[in-house]
mmCIF file of C-alpha atoms and ligand atoms in Angstrom:
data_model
loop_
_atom_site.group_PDB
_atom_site.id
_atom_site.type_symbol
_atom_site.label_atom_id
_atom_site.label_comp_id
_atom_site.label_asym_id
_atom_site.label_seq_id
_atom_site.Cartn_x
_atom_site.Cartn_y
_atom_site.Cartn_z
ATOM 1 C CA UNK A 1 84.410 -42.250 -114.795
ATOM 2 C CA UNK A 2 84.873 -41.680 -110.892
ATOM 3 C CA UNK A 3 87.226 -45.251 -111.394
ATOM 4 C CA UNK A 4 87.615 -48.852 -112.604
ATOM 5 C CA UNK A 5 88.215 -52.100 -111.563
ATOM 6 C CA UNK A 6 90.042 -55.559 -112.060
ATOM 7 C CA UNK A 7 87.182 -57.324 -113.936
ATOM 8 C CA UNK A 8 89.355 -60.610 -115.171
ATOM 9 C CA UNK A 9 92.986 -61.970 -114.301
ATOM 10 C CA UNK A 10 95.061 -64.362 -115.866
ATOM 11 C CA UNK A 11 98.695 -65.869 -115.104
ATOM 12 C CA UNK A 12 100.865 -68.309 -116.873
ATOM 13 C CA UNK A 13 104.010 -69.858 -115.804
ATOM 14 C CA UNK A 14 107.089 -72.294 -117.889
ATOM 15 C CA UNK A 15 105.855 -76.112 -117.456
ATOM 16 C CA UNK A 16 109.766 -76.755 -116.041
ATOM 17 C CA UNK A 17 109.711 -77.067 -112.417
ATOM 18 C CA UNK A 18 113.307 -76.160 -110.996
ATOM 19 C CA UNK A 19 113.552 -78.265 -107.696
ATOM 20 C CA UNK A 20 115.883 -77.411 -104.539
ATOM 21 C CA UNK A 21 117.399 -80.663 -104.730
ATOM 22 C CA UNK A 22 118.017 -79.719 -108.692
ATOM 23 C CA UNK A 23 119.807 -76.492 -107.765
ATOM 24 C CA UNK A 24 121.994 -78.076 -105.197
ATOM 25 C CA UNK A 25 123.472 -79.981 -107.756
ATOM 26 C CA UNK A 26 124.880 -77.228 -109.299
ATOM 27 C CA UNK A 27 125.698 -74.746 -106.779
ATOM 28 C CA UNK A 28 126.860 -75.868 -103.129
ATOM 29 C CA UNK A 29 123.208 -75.500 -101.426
ATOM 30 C CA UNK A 30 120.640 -77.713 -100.341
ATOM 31 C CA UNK A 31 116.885 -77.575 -99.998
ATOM 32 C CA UNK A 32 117.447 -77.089 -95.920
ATOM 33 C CA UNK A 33 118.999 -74.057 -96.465
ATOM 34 C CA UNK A 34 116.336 -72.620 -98.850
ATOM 35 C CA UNK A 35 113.463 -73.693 -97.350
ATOM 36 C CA UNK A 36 114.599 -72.506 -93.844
ATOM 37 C CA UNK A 37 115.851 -68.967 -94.665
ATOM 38 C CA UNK A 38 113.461 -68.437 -97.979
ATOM 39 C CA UNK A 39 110.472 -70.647 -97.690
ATOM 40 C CA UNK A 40 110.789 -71.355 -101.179
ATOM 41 C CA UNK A 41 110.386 -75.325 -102.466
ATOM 42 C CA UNK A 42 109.922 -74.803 -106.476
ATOM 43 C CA UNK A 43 109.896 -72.099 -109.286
ATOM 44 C CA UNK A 44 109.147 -72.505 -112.774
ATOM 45 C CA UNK A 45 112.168 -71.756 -115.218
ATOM 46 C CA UNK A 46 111.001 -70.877 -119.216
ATOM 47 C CA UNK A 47 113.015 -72.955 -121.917
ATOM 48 C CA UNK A 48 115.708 -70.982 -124.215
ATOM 49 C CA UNK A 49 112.910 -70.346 -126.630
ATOM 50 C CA UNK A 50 110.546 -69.135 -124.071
ATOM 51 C CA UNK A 51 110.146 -65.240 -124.041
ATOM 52 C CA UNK A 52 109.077 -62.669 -121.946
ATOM 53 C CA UNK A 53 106.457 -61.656 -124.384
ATOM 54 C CA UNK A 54 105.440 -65.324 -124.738
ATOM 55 C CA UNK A 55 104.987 -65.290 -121.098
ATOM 56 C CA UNK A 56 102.755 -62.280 -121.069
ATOM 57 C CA UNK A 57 100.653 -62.908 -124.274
ATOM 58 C CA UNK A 58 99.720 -65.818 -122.563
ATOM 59 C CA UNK A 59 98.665 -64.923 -119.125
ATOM 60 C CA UNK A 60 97.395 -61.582 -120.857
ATOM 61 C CA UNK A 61 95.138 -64.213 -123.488
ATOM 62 C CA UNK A 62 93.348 -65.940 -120.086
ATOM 63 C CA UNK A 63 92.784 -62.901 -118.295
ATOM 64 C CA UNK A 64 90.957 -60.871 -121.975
ATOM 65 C CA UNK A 65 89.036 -64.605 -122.483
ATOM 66 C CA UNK A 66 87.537 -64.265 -118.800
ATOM 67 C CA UNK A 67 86.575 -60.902 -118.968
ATOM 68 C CA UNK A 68 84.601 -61.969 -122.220
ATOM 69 C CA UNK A 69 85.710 -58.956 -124.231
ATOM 70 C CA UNK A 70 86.660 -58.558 -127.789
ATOM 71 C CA UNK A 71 90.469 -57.477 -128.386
ATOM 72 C CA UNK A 72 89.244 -54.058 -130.078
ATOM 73 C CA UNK A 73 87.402 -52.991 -126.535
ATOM 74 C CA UNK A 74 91.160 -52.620 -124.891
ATOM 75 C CA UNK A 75 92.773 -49.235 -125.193
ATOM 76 C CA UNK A 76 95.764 -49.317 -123.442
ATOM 77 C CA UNK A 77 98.095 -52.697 -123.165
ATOM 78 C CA UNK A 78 100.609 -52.290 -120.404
ATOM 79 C CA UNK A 79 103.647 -55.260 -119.587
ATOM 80 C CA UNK A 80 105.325 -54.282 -116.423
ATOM 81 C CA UNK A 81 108.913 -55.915 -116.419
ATOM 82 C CA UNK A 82 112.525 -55.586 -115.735
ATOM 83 C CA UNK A 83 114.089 -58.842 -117.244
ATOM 84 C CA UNK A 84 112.715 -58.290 -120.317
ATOM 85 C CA UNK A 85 115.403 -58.197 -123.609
ATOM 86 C CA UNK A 86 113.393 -56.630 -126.345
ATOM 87 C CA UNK A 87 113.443 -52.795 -125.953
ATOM 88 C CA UNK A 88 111.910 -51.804 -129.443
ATOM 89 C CA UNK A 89 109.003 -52.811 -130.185
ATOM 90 C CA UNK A 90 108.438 -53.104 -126.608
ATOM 91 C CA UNK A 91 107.070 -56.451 -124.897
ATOM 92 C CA UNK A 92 103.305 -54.460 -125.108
ATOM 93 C CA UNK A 93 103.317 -53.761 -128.730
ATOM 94 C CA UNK A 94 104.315 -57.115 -128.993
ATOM 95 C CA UNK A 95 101.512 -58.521 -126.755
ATOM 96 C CA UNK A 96 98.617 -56.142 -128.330
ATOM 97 C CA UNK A 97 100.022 -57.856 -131.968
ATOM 98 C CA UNK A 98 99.597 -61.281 -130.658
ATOM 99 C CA UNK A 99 96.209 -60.770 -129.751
ATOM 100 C CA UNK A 100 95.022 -58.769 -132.217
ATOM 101 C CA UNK A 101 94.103 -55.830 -130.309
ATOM 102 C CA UNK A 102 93.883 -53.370 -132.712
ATOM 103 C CA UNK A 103 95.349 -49.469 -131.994
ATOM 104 C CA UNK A 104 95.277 -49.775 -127.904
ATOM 105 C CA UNK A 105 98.290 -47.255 -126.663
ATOM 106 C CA UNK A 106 101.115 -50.124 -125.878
ATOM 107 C CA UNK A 107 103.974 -49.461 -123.489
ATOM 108 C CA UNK A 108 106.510 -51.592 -120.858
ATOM 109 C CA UNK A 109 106.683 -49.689 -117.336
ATOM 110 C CA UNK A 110 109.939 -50.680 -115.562
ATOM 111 C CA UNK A 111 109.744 -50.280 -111.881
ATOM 112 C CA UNK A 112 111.734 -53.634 -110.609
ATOM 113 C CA UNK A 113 109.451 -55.588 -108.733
ATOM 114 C CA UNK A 114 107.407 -52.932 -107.713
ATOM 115 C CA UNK A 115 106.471 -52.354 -111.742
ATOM 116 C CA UNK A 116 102.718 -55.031 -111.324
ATOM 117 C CA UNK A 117 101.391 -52.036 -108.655
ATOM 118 C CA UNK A 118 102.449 -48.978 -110.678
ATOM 119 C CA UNK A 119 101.176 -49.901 -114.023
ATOM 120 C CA UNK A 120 97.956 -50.889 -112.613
ATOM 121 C CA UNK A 121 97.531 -47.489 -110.634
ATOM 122 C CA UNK A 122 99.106 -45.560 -114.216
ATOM 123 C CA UNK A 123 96.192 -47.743 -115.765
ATOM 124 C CA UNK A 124 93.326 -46.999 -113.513
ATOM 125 C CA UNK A 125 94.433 -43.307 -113.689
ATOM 126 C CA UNK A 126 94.487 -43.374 -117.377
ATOM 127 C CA UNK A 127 90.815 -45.163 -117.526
ATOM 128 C CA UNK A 128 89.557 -42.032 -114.713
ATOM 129 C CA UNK A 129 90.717 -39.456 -117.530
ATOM 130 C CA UNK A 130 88.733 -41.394 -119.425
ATOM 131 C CA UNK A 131 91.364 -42.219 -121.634
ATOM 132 C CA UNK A 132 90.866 -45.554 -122.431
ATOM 133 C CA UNK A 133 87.693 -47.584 -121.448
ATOM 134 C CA UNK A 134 89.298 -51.082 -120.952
ATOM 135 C CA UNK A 135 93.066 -52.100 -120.331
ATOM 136 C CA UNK A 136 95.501 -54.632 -120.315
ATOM 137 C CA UNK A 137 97.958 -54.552 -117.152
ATOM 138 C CA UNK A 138 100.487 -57.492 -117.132
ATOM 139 C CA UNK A 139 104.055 -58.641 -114.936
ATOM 140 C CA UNK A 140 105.700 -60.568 -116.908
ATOM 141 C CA UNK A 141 109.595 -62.150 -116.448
ATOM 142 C CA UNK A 142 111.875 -64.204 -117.464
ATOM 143 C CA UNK A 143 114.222 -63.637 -114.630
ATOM 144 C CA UNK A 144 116.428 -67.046 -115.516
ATOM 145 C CA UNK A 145 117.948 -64.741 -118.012
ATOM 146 C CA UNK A 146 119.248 -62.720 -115.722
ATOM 147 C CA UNK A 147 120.193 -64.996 -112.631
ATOM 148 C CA UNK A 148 123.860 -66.131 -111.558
ATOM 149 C CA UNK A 149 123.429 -69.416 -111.674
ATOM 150 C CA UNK A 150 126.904 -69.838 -110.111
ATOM 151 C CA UNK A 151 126.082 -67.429 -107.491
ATOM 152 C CA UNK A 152 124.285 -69.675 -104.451
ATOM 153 C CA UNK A 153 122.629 -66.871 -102.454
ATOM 154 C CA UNK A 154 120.674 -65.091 -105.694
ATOM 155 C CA UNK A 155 120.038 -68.589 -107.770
ATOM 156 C CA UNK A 156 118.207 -70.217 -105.818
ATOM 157 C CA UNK A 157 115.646 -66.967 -105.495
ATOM 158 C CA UNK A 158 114.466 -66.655 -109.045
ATOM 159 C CA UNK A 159 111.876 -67.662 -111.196
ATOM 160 C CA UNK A 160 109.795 -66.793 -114.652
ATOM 161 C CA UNK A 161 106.277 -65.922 -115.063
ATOM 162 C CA UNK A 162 103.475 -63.944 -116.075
ATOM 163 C CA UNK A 163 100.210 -62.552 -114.630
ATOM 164 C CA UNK A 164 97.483 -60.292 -116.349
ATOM 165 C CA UNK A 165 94.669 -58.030 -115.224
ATOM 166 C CA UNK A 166 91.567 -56.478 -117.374
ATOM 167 C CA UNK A 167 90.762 -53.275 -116.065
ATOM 168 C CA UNK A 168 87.269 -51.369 -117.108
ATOM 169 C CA UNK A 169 85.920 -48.126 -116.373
ATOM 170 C CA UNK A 170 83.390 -48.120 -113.615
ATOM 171 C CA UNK A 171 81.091 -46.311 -111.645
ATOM 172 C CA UNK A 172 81.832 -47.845 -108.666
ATOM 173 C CA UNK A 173 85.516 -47.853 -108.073
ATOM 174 C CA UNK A 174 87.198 -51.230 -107.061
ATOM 175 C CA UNK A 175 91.067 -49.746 -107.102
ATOM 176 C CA UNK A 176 91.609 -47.484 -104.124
ATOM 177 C CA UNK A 177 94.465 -44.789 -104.447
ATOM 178 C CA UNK A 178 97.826 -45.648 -104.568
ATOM 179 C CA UNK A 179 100.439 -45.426 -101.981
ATOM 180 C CA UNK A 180 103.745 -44.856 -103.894
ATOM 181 C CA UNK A 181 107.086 -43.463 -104.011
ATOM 182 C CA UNK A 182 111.326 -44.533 -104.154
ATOM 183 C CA UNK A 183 114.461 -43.908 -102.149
ATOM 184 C CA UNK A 184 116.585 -43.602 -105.096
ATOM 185 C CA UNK A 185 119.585 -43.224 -102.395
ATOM 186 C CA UNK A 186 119.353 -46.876 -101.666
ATOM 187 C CA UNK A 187 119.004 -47.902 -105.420
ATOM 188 C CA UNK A 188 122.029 -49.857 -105.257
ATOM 189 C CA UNK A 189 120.626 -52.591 -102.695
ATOM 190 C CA UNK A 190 118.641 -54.429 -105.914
ATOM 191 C CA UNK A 191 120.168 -54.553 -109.110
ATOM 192 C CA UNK A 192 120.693 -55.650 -112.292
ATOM 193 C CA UNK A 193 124.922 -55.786 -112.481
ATOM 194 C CA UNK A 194 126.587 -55.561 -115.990
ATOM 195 C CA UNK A 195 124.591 -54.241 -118.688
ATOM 196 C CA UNK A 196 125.950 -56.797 -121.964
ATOM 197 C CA UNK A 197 125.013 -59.723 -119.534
ATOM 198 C CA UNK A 198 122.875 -58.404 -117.129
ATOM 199 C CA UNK A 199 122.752 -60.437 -113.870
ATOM 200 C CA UNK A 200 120.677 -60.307 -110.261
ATOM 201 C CA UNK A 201 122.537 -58.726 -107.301
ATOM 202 C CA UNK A 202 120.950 -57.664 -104.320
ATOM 203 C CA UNK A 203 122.376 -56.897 -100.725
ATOM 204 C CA UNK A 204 119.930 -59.170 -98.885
ATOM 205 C CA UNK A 205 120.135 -58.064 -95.281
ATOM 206 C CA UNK A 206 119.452 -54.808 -96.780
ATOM 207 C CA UNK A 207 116.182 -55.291 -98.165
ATOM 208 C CA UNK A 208 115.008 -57.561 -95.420
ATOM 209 C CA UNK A 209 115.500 -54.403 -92.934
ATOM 210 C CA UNK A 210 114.111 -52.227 -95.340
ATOM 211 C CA UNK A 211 110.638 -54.557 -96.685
ATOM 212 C CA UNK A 212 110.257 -54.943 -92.509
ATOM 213 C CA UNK A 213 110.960 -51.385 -91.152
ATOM 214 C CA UNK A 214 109.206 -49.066 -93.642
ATOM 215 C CA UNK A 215 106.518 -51.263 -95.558
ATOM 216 C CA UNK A 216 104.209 -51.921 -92.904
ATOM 217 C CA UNK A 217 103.532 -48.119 -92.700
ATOM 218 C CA UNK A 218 102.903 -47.767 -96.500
ATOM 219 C CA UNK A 219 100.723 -50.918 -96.524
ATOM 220 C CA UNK A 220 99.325 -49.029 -93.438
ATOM 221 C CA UNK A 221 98.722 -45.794 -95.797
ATOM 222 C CA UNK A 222 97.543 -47.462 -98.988
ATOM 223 C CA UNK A 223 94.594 -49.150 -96.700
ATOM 224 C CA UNK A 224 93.685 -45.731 -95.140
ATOM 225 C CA UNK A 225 94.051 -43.849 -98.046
ATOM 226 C CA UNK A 226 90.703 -46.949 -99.253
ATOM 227 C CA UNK A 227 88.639 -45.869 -96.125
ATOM 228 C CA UNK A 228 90.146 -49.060 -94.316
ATOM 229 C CA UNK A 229 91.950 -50.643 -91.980
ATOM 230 C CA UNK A 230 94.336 -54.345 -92.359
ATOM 231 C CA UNK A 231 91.858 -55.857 -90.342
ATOM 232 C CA UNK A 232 89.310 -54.927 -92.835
ATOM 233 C CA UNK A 233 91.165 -56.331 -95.325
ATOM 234 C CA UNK A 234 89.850 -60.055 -96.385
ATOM 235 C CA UNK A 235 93.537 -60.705 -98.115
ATOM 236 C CA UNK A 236 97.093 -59.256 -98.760
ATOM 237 C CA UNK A 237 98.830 -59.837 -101.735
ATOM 238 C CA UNK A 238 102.553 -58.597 -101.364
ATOM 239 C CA UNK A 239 105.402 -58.628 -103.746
ATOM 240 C CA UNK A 240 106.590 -62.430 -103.244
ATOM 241 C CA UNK A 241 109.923 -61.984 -102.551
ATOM 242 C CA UNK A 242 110.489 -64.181 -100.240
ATOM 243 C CA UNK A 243 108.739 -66.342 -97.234
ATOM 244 C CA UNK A 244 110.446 -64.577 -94.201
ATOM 245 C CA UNK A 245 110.394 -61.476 -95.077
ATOM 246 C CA UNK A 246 106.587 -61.809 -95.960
ATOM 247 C CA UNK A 247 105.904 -63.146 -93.004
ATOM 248 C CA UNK A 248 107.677 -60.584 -90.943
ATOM 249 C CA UNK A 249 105.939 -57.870 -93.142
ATOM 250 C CA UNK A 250 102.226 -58.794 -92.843
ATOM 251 C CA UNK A 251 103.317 -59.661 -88.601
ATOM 252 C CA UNK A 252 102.933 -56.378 -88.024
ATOM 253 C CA UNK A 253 100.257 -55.470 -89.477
ATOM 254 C CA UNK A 254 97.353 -56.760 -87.192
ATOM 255 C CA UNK A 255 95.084 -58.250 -90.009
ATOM 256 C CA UNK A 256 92.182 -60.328 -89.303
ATOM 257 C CA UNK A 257 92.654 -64.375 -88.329
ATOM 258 C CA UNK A 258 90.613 -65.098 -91.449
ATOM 259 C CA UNK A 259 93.131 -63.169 -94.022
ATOM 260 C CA UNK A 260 94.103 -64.782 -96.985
ATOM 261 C CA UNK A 261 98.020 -64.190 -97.092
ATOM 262 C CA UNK A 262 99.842 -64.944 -100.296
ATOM 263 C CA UNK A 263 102.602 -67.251 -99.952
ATOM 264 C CA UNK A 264 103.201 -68.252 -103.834
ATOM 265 C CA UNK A 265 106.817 -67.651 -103.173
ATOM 266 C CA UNK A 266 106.572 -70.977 -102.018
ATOM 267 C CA UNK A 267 106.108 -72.669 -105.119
ATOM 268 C CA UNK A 268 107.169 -69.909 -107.759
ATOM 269 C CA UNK A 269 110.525 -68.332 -106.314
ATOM 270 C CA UNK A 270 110.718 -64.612 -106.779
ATOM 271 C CA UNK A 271 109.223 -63.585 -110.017
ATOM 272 C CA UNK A 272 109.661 -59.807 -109.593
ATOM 273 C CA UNK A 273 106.987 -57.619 -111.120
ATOM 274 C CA UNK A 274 104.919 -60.437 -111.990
ATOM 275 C CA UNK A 275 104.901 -61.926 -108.284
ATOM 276 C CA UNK A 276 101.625 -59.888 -107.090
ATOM 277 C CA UNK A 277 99.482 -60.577 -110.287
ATOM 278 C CA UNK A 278 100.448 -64.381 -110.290
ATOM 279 C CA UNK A 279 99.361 -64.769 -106.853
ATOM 280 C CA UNK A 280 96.491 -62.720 -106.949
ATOM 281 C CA UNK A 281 95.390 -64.777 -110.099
ATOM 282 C CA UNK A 282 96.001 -67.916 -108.431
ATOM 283 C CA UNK A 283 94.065 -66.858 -104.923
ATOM 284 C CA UNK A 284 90.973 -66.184 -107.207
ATOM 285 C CA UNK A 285 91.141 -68.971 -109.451
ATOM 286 C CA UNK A 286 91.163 -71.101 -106.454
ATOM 287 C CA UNK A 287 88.298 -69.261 -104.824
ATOM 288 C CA UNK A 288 90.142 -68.433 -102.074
ATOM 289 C CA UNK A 289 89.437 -64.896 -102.087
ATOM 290 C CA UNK A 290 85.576 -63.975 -102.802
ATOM 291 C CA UNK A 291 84.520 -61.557 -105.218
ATOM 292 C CA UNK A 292 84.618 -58.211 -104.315
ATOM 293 C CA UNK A 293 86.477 -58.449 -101.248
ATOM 294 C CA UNK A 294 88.825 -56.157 -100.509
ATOM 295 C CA UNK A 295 93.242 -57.406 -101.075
ATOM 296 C CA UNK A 296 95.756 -55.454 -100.363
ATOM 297 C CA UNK A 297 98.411 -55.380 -103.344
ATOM 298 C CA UNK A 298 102.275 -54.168 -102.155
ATOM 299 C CA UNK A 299 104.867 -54.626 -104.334
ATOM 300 C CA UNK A 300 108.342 -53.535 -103.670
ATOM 301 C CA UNK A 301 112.286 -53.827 -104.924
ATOM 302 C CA UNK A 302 114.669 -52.487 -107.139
ATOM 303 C CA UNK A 303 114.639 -48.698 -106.885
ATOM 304 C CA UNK A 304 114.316 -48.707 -103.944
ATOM 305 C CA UNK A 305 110.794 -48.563 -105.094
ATOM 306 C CA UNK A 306 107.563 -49.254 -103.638
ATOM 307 C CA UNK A 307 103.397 -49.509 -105.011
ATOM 308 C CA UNK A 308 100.298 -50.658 -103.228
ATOM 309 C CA UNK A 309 96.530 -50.202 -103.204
ATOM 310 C CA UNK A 310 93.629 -51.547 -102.388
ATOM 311 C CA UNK A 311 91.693 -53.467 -104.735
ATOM 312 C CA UNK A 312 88.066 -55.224 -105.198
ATOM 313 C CA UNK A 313 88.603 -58.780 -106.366
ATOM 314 C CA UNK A 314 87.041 -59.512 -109.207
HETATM 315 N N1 LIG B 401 122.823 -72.117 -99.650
HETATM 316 C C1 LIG B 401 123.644 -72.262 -98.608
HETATM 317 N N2 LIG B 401 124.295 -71.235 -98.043
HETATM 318 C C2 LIG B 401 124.089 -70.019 -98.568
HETATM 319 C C3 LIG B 401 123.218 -69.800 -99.665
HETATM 320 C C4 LIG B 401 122.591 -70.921 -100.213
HETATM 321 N N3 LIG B 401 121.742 -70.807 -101.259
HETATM 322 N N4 LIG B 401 123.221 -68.475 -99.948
HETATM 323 C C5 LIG B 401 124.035 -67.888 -99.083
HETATM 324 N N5 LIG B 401 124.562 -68.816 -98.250
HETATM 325 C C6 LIG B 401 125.498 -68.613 -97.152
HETATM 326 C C7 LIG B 401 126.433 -67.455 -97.407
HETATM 327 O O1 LIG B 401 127.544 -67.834 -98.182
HETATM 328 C C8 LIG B 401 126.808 -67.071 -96.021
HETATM 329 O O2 LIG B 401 127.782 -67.944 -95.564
HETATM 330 P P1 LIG B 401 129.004 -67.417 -94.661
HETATM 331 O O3 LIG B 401 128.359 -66.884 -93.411
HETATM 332 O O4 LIG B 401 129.825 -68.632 -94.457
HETATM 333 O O5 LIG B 401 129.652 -66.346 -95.467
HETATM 334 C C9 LIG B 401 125.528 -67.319 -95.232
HETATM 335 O O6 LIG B 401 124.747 -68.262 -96.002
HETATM 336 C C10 LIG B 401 124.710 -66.075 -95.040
HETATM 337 O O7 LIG B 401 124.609 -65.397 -96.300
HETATM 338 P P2 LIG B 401 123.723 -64.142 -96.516
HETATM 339 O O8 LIG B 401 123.779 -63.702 -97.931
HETATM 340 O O9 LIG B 401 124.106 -63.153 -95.451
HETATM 341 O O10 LIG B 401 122.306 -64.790 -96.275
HETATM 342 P P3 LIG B 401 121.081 -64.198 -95.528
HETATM 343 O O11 LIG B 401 121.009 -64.732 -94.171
HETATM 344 O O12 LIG B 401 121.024 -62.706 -95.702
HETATM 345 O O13 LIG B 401 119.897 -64.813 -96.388
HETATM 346 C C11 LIG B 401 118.329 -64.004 -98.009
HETATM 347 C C12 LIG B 401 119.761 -64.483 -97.766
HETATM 348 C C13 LIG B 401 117.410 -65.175 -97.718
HETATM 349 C C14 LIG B 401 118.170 -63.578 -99.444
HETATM 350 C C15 LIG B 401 118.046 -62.845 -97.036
HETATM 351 O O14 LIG B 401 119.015 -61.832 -97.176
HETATM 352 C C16 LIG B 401 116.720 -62.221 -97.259
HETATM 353 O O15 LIG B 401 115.727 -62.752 -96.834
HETATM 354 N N6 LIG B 401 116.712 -61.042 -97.907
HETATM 355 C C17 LIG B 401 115.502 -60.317 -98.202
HETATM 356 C C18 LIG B 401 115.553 -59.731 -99.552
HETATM 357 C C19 LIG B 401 115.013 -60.616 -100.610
HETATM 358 O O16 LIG B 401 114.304 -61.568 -100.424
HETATM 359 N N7 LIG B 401 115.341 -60.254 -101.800
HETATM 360 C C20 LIG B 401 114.821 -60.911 -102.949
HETATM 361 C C21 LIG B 401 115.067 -60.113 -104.148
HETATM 362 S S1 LIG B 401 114.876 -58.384 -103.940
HETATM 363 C C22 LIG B 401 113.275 -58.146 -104.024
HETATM 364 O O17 LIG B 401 112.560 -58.948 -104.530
HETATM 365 C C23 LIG B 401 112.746 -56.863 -103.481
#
């Protein structure tokens, strides 16, 4: 097949809304502060009994009951995820048992935040070898279990979710090449501290410098490497890390007035690798992005790391 495309998507998040004015009753914050410097208002946190693999079974469920396909067409189940406890079977088998897909190859990519973008360009890759005809490419986290919650500047960042995409073979290709790649030598500005109790750490100003200096010229190469342009592009759909640095991304990337920009950050916090898929999922579900236009997914973090291409919405 000369590609595929995103023919269904899904998301799911905890019911429990986690407030600003909740957080800064526990740590010495307030919702000024968070709003003004993070743009975020809300996320959703998942209760003690609330996994990662409930998470992604059931944005995964939604996004395999719109594409109106029968859990023995998917071939390859992948859960993109970093927060995740279970190792072995991993959160894919896991998700494939739930949902009774039969013998599809099951695996968990772990790319930090950037892991949504990778596993859906190792997906579309695997359905051009014609390897599998139909997948299953998920972010799912549960990044409570891994936040400081006595630590003010990572706390009040977080949040759990889950989004899902169904990918099928096609003719006419609706994922454009990838733009991808790491600087492992500044791994150490995002990561997970302490391996028995793992914990968020990141060295903010860091990241900010790095998301605004270097990503506008791989969102920049992931568009040209489509045949396009960002003013072609009818949305973008970056890693939702936070508000500002968002902002300051897309700013310089001379889109068109009408572009959809994701700003679930806003109500969801940072949800790492299931930030782009969640947002995408919502955009569509909410019609604000028209089928077949053309987004822009970026997702970057821990690594460093980075993934983006251009996609048809479905
Ligand atoms: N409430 C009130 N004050 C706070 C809070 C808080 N929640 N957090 C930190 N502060 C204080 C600090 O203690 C510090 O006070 P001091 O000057 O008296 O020491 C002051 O605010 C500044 O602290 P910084 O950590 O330097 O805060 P900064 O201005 O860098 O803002 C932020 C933090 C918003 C995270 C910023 O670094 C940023 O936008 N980083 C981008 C990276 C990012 O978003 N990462 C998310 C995860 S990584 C990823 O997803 C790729």
């Amino acid at each position: 097949m000369p590609g595929s495309r995103i023919t269904a998507l899904g998301h799911h998040q905890p019911d429990r809304v986690l407030t600003n004015d909740d957080l800064a009753a526990v740590v010495d914050t307030s919702d000024e502060w968070i709003r003004r410097r993070t743009g975020i208002a809300t996320r959703r946190i998942a209760g003690p009994d609330e996994s990662v693999t409930d998470l992604a079974a059931a944005a995964a469920g939604k996004a395999l009951a719109a594409a109106g396909l029968d859990p023995s067409d998917i071939g390859l189940v992948t859960v993109a995820t970093c927060s995740a406890v279970d190792r072995c079977p991993s959160i894919a088998a896991q998700v494939a048992a739930r949902l009774g897909i039969p013998s599809a190859v099951a695996f968990d990519l772990n790319n930090g935040c950037a892991g949504f973008c990778t596993a859906l360009a190792c997906a579309d890759h695997a359905l051009r070898a014609g390897a599998a005809r139909h997948a299953l490419v998920i972010g799912a986290e549960k990044m409570s279990d891994v936040t400081d919650w006595t630590d003010r500047s990572t706390c009040v960042l977080l949040g759990d979710g889950a989004g899902a995409a169904v990918l099928s073979a096609a003719e006419d290709a609706g994922i454009g090449p990838v733009a991808w790649g790491s600087d492992p030598t500044r791994g150490n500005a995002v990561r997970l501290v302490d391996e028995w109790q793992p914990r968020f750490a990141q060295e903010g100003q860091a990241v900010f410098r790095w998301v605004t200096g270097e990503l506008p010229d791989i969102a920049r190469r992931a568009c040209e490497l489509a045949g396009l342009t960002p003013a072609d592009l009818a949305g973008v759909v970056t890693h939702q890390a936070n508000l500002r640095i968002i902002e300051a991304l897309v700013r310089q990337l001379d889109l068109s007035p009408d572009a959809v920009v994701a700003q679930d950050v806003v109500e969801s916090g940072n949800t790492s690798a299931a930030s782009v898929p969640l947002a995408l999922s919502k955009l569509v579900q909410r019609r604000e992005l028209p089928s077949g236009a053309p987004v822009l997914l970026l997702a970057f973090g821990g690594g460093l790391s980075w993934a983006g291409q251009v996609v048809s919405c479905p």
